[in-house]
CSV table of C-alpha atoms and ligand atoms in Angstrom, one decimal:
chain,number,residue,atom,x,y,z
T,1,UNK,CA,32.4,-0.2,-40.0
T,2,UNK,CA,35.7,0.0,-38.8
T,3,UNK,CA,38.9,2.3,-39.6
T,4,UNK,CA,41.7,3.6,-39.1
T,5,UNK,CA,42.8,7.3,-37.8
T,6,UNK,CA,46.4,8.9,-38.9
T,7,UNK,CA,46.1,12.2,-36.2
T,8,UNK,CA,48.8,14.4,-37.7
T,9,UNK,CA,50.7,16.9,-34.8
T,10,UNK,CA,54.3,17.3,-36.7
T,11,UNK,CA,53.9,20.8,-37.6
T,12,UNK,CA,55.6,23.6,-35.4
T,13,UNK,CA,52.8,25.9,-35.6
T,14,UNK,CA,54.9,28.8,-36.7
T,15,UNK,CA,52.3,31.0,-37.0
T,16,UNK,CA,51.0,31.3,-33.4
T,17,UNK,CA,54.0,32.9,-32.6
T,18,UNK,CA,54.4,30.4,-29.3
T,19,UNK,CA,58.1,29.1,-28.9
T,20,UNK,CA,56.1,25.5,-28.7
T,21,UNK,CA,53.9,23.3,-31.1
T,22,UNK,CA,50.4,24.8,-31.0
T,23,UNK,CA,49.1,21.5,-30.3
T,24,UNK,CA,50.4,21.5,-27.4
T,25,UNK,CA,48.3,24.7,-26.3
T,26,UNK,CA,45.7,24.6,-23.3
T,27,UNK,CA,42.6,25.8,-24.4
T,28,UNK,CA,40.2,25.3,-21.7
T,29,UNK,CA,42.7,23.7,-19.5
T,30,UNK,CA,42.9,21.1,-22.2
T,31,UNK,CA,45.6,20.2,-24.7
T,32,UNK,CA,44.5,20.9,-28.5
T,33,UNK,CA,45.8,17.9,-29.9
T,34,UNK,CA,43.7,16.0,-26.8
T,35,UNK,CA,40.6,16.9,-28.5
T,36,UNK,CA,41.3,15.1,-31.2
T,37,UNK,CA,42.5,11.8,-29.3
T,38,UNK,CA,40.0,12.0,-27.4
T,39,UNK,CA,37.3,11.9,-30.2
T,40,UNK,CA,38.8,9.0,-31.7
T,41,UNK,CA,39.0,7.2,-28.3
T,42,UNK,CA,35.4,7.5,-27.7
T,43,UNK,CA,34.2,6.5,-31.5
T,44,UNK,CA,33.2,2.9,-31.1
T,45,UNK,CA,34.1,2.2,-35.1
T,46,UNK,CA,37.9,3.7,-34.6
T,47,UNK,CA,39.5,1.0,-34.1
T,48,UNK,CA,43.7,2.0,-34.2
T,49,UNK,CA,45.3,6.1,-34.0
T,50,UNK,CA,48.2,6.6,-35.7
T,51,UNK,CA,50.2,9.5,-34.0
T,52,UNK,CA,52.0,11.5,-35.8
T,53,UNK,CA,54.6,14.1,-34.1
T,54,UNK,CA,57.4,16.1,-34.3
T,55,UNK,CA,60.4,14.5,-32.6
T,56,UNK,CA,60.8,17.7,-30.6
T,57,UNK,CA,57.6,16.8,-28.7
T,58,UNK,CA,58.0,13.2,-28.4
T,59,UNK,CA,58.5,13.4,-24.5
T,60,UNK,CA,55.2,14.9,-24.4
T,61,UNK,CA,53.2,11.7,-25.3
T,62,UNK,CA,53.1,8.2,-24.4
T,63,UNK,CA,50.5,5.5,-25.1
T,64,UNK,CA,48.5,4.2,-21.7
T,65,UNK,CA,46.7,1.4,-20.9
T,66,UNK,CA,43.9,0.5,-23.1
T,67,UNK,CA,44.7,2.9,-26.2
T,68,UNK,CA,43.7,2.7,-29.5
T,69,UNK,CA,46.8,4.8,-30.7
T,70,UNK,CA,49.3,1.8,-32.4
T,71,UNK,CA,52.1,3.7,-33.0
T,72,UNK,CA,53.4,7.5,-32.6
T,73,UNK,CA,55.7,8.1,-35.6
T,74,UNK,CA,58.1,10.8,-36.6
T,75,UNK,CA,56.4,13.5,-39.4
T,76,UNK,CA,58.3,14.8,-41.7
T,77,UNK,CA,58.8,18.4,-43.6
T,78,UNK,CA,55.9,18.6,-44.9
T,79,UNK,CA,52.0,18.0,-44.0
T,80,UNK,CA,52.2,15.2,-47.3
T,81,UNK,CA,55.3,13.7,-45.3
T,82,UNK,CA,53.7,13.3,-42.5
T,83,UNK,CA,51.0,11.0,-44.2
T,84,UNK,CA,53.4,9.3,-45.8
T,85,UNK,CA,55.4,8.2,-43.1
T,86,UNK,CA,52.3,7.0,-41.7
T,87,UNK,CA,50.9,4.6,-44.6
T,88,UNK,CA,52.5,1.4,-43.5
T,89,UNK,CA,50.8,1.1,-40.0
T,90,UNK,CA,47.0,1.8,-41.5
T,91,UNK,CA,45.7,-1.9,-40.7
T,92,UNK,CA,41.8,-1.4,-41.5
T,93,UNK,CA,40.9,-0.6,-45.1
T,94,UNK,CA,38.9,2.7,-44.0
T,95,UNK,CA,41.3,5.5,-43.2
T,96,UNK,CA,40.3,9.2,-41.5
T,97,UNK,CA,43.6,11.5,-41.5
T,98,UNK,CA,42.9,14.3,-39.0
T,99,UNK,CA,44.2,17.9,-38.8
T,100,UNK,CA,44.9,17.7,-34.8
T,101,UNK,CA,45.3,21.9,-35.1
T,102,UNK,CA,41.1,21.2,-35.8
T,103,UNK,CA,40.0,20.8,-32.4
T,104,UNK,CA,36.3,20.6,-32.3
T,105,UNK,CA,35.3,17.9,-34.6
T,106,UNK,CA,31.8,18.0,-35.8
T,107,UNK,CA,30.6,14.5,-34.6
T,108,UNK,CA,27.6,14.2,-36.9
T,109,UNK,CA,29.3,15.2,-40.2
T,110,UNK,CA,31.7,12.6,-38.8
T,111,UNK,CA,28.9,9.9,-39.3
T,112,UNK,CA,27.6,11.0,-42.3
T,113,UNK,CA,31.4,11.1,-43.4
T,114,UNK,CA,31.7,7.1,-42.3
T,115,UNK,CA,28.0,6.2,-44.1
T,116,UNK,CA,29.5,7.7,-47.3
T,117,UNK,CA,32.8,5.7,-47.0
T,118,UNK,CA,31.4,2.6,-47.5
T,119,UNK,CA,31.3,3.2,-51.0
T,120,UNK,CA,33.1,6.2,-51.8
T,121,UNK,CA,37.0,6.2,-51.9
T,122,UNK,CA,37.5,9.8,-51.4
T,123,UNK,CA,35.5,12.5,-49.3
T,124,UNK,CA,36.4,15.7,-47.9
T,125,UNK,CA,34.8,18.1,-45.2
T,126,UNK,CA,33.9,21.5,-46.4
T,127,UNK,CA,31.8,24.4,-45.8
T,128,UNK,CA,30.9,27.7,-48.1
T,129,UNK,CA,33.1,30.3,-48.4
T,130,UNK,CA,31.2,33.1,-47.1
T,131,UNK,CA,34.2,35.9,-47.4
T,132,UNK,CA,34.3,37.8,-51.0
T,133,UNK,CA,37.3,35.9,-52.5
T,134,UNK,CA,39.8,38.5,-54.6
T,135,UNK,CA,42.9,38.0,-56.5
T,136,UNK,CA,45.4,40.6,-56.0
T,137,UNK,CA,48.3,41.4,-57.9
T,138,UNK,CA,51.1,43.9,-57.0
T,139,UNK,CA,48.7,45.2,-54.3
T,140,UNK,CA,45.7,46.0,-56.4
T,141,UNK,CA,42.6,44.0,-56.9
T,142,UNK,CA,43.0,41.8,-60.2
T,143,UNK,CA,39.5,40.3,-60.0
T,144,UNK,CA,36.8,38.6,-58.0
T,145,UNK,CA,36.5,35.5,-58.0
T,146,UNK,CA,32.9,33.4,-58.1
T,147,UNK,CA,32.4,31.6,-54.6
T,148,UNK,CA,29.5,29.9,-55.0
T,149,UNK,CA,31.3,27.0,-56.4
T,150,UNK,CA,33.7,27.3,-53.6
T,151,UNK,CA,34.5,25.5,-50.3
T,152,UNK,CA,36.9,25.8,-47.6
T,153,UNK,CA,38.0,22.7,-47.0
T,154,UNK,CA,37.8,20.9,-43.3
T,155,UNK,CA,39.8,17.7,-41.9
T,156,UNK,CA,38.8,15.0,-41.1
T,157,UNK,CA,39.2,13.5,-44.8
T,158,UNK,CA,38.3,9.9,-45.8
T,159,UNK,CA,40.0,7.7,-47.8
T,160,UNK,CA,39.9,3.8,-49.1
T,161,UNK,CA,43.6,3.2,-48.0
T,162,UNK,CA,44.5,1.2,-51.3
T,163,UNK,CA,44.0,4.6,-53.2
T,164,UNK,CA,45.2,6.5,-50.6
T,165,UNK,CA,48.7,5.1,-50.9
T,166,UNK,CA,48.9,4.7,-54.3
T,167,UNK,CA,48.7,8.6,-54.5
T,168,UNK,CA,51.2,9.0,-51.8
T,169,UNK,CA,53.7,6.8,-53.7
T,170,UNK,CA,52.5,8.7,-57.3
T,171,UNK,CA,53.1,11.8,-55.8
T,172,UNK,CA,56.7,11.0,-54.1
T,173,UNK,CA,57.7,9.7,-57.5
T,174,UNK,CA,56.7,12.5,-59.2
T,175,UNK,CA,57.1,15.3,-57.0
T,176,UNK,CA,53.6,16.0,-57.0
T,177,UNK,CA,53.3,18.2,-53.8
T,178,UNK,CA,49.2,19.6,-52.2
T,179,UNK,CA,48.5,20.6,-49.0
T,180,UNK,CA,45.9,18.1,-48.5
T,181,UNK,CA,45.2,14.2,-49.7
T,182,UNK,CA,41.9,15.2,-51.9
T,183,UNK,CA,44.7,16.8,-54.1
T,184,UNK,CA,46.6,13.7,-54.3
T,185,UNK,CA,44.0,11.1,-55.2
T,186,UNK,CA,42.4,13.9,-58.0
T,187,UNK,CA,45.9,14.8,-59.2
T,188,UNK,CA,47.5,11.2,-59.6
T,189,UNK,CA,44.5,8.9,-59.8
T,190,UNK,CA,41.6,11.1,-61.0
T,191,UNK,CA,39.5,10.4,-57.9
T,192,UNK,CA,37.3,13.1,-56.9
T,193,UNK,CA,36.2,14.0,-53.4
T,194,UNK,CA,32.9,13.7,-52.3
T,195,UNK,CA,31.5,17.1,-50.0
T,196,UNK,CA,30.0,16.0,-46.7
T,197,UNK,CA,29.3,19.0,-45.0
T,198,UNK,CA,31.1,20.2,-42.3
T,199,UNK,CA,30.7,22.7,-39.8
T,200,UNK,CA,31.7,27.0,-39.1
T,201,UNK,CA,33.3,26.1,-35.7
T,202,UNK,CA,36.1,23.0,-37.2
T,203,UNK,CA,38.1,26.1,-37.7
T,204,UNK,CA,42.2,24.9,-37.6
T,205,UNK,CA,43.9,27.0,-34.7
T,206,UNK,CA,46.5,29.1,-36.8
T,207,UNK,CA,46.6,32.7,-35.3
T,208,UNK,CA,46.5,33.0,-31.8
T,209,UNK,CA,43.9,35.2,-31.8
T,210,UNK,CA,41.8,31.8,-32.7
T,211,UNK,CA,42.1,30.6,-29.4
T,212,UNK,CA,39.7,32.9,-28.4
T,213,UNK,CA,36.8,31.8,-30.7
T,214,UNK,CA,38.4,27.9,-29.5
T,215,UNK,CA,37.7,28.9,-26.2
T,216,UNK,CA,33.7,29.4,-26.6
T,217,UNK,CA,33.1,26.7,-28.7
T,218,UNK,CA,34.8,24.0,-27.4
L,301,CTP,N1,51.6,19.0,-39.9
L,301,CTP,C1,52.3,17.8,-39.8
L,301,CTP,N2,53.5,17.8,-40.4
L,301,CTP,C2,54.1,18.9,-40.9
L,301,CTP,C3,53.3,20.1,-41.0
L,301,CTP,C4,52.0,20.1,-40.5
L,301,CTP,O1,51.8,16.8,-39.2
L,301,CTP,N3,55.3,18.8,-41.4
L,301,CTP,C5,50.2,19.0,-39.2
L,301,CTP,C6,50.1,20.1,-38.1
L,301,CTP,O2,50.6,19.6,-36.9
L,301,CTP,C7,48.6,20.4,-38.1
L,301,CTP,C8,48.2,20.1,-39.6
L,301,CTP,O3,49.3,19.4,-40.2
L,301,CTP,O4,47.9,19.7,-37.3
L,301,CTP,C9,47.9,21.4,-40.4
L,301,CTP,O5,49.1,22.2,-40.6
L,301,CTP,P1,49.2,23.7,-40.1
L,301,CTP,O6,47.9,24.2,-39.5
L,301,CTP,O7,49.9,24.4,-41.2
L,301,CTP,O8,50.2,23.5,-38.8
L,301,CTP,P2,51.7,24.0,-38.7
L,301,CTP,O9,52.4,23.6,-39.9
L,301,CTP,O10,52.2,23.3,-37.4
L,301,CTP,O11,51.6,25.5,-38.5
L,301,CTP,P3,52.4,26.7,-39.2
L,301,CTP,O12,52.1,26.4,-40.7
L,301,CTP,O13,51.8,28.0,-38.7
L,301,CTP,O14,53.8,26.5,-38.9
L,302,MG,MG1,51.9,24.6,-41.8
């Protein structure tokens, strides 16, 4: 099977407190979003990247001889904007969109993800939640919630990219805003994700504190 990647880098990484994108970061003497290209790269079914950056860090890539990556493309306010600016260039009908913040990509959930795609639309990576999940209000505890039917949930996602982009244009028209595209094809078109397993170390660099655990694992 062949598809397409969209590897999303537009963010700012605000939360790392670096005066750069945290994709840019070194961890290991290596650039975290060149983890992810690199993955893609070496997977014989990828077949085109989609780059996606923020125009502030355009200078910092450039696509050599022999890529896969098509195109680099502006993102845009948003995580959703960022997919969405992307759409148009997707030319296989199989489409992975990639967290480039993720790292270390767990490469057999990543072929269990692609076995699955063949005939599901939508499918997700997630592990359990293993922390005690509360809901606080006003500072106090308000109640606890169940986890066992909880997931935290992991990029890479998969997606057939006629559904895909009929959510992204449902959701622009009706304002429909999520934080990832699972959310987009079960809010506009009723498509549920399908769980492949993924894996404790995909954790997305956030804090820099993270780097730390990035460090060992990668
Ligand atoms: N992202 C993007 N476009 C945006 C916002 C985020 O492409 N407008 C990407 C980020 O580059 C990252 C992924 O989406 O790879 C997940 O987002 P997050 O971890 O929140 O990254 P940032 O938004 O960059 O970080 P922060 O929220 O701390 O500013
Ligand atoms: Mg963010």
């Amino acid at each position: 099977m062949k598809y397409s990647v969209i590897i999303l880098a537009a963010g700012s990484g605000s939360r790392t407190g670096l005066n750069y994108n945290k994709i840019l970061y070194k961890i290991n003497g290596k650039r975290v979003i060149d983890y992810s290209l690199n993955f893609f790269e070496n997977d014989l079914d990828c077949s085109q990247i989609i780059l996606v950056v923020n125009p502030q860090d355009i200078s910092a890539f450039s696509i050599g001889n022999n890529s896969k990556i098509s195109n680099i493309i502006f993102g845009g306010k948003t995580r959703q904007e960022s997919v969405r600016n992307s759409l148009k260039y997707i030319d296989e009908n199989y489409v992975l969109i990639h967290d480039s913040a993720r790292p270390f990509i767990p490469i057999e959930s990543i072929e269990n993800m692609k076995e699955y795609l063949l005939d599901k639309s939508s499918l997700t990576l997630g592990v359990p939640v293993t922390d005690t999940i509360q809901k606080v209000a006003y500072g106090f505890v308000t109640e606890t919630i169940d986890r066992k039917p909880l997931i935290a949930t992991q990029t890479p996602q998969a997606f057939h990219r006629d559904v895909l982009v009929k959510a992204h244009f449902m959701a622009f028209e009706q304002n429909f805003e999520a934080t990832d595209d699972t959310t987009l094809l079960l809010g506009m078109l009723d498509i549920k994700a399908f769980v492949v397993p993924g894996d404790q170390r995909n954790i997305k660099f956030t804090n820099i504190s993270d780097a730390k655990f990035l460090e060992v694992v990668l």
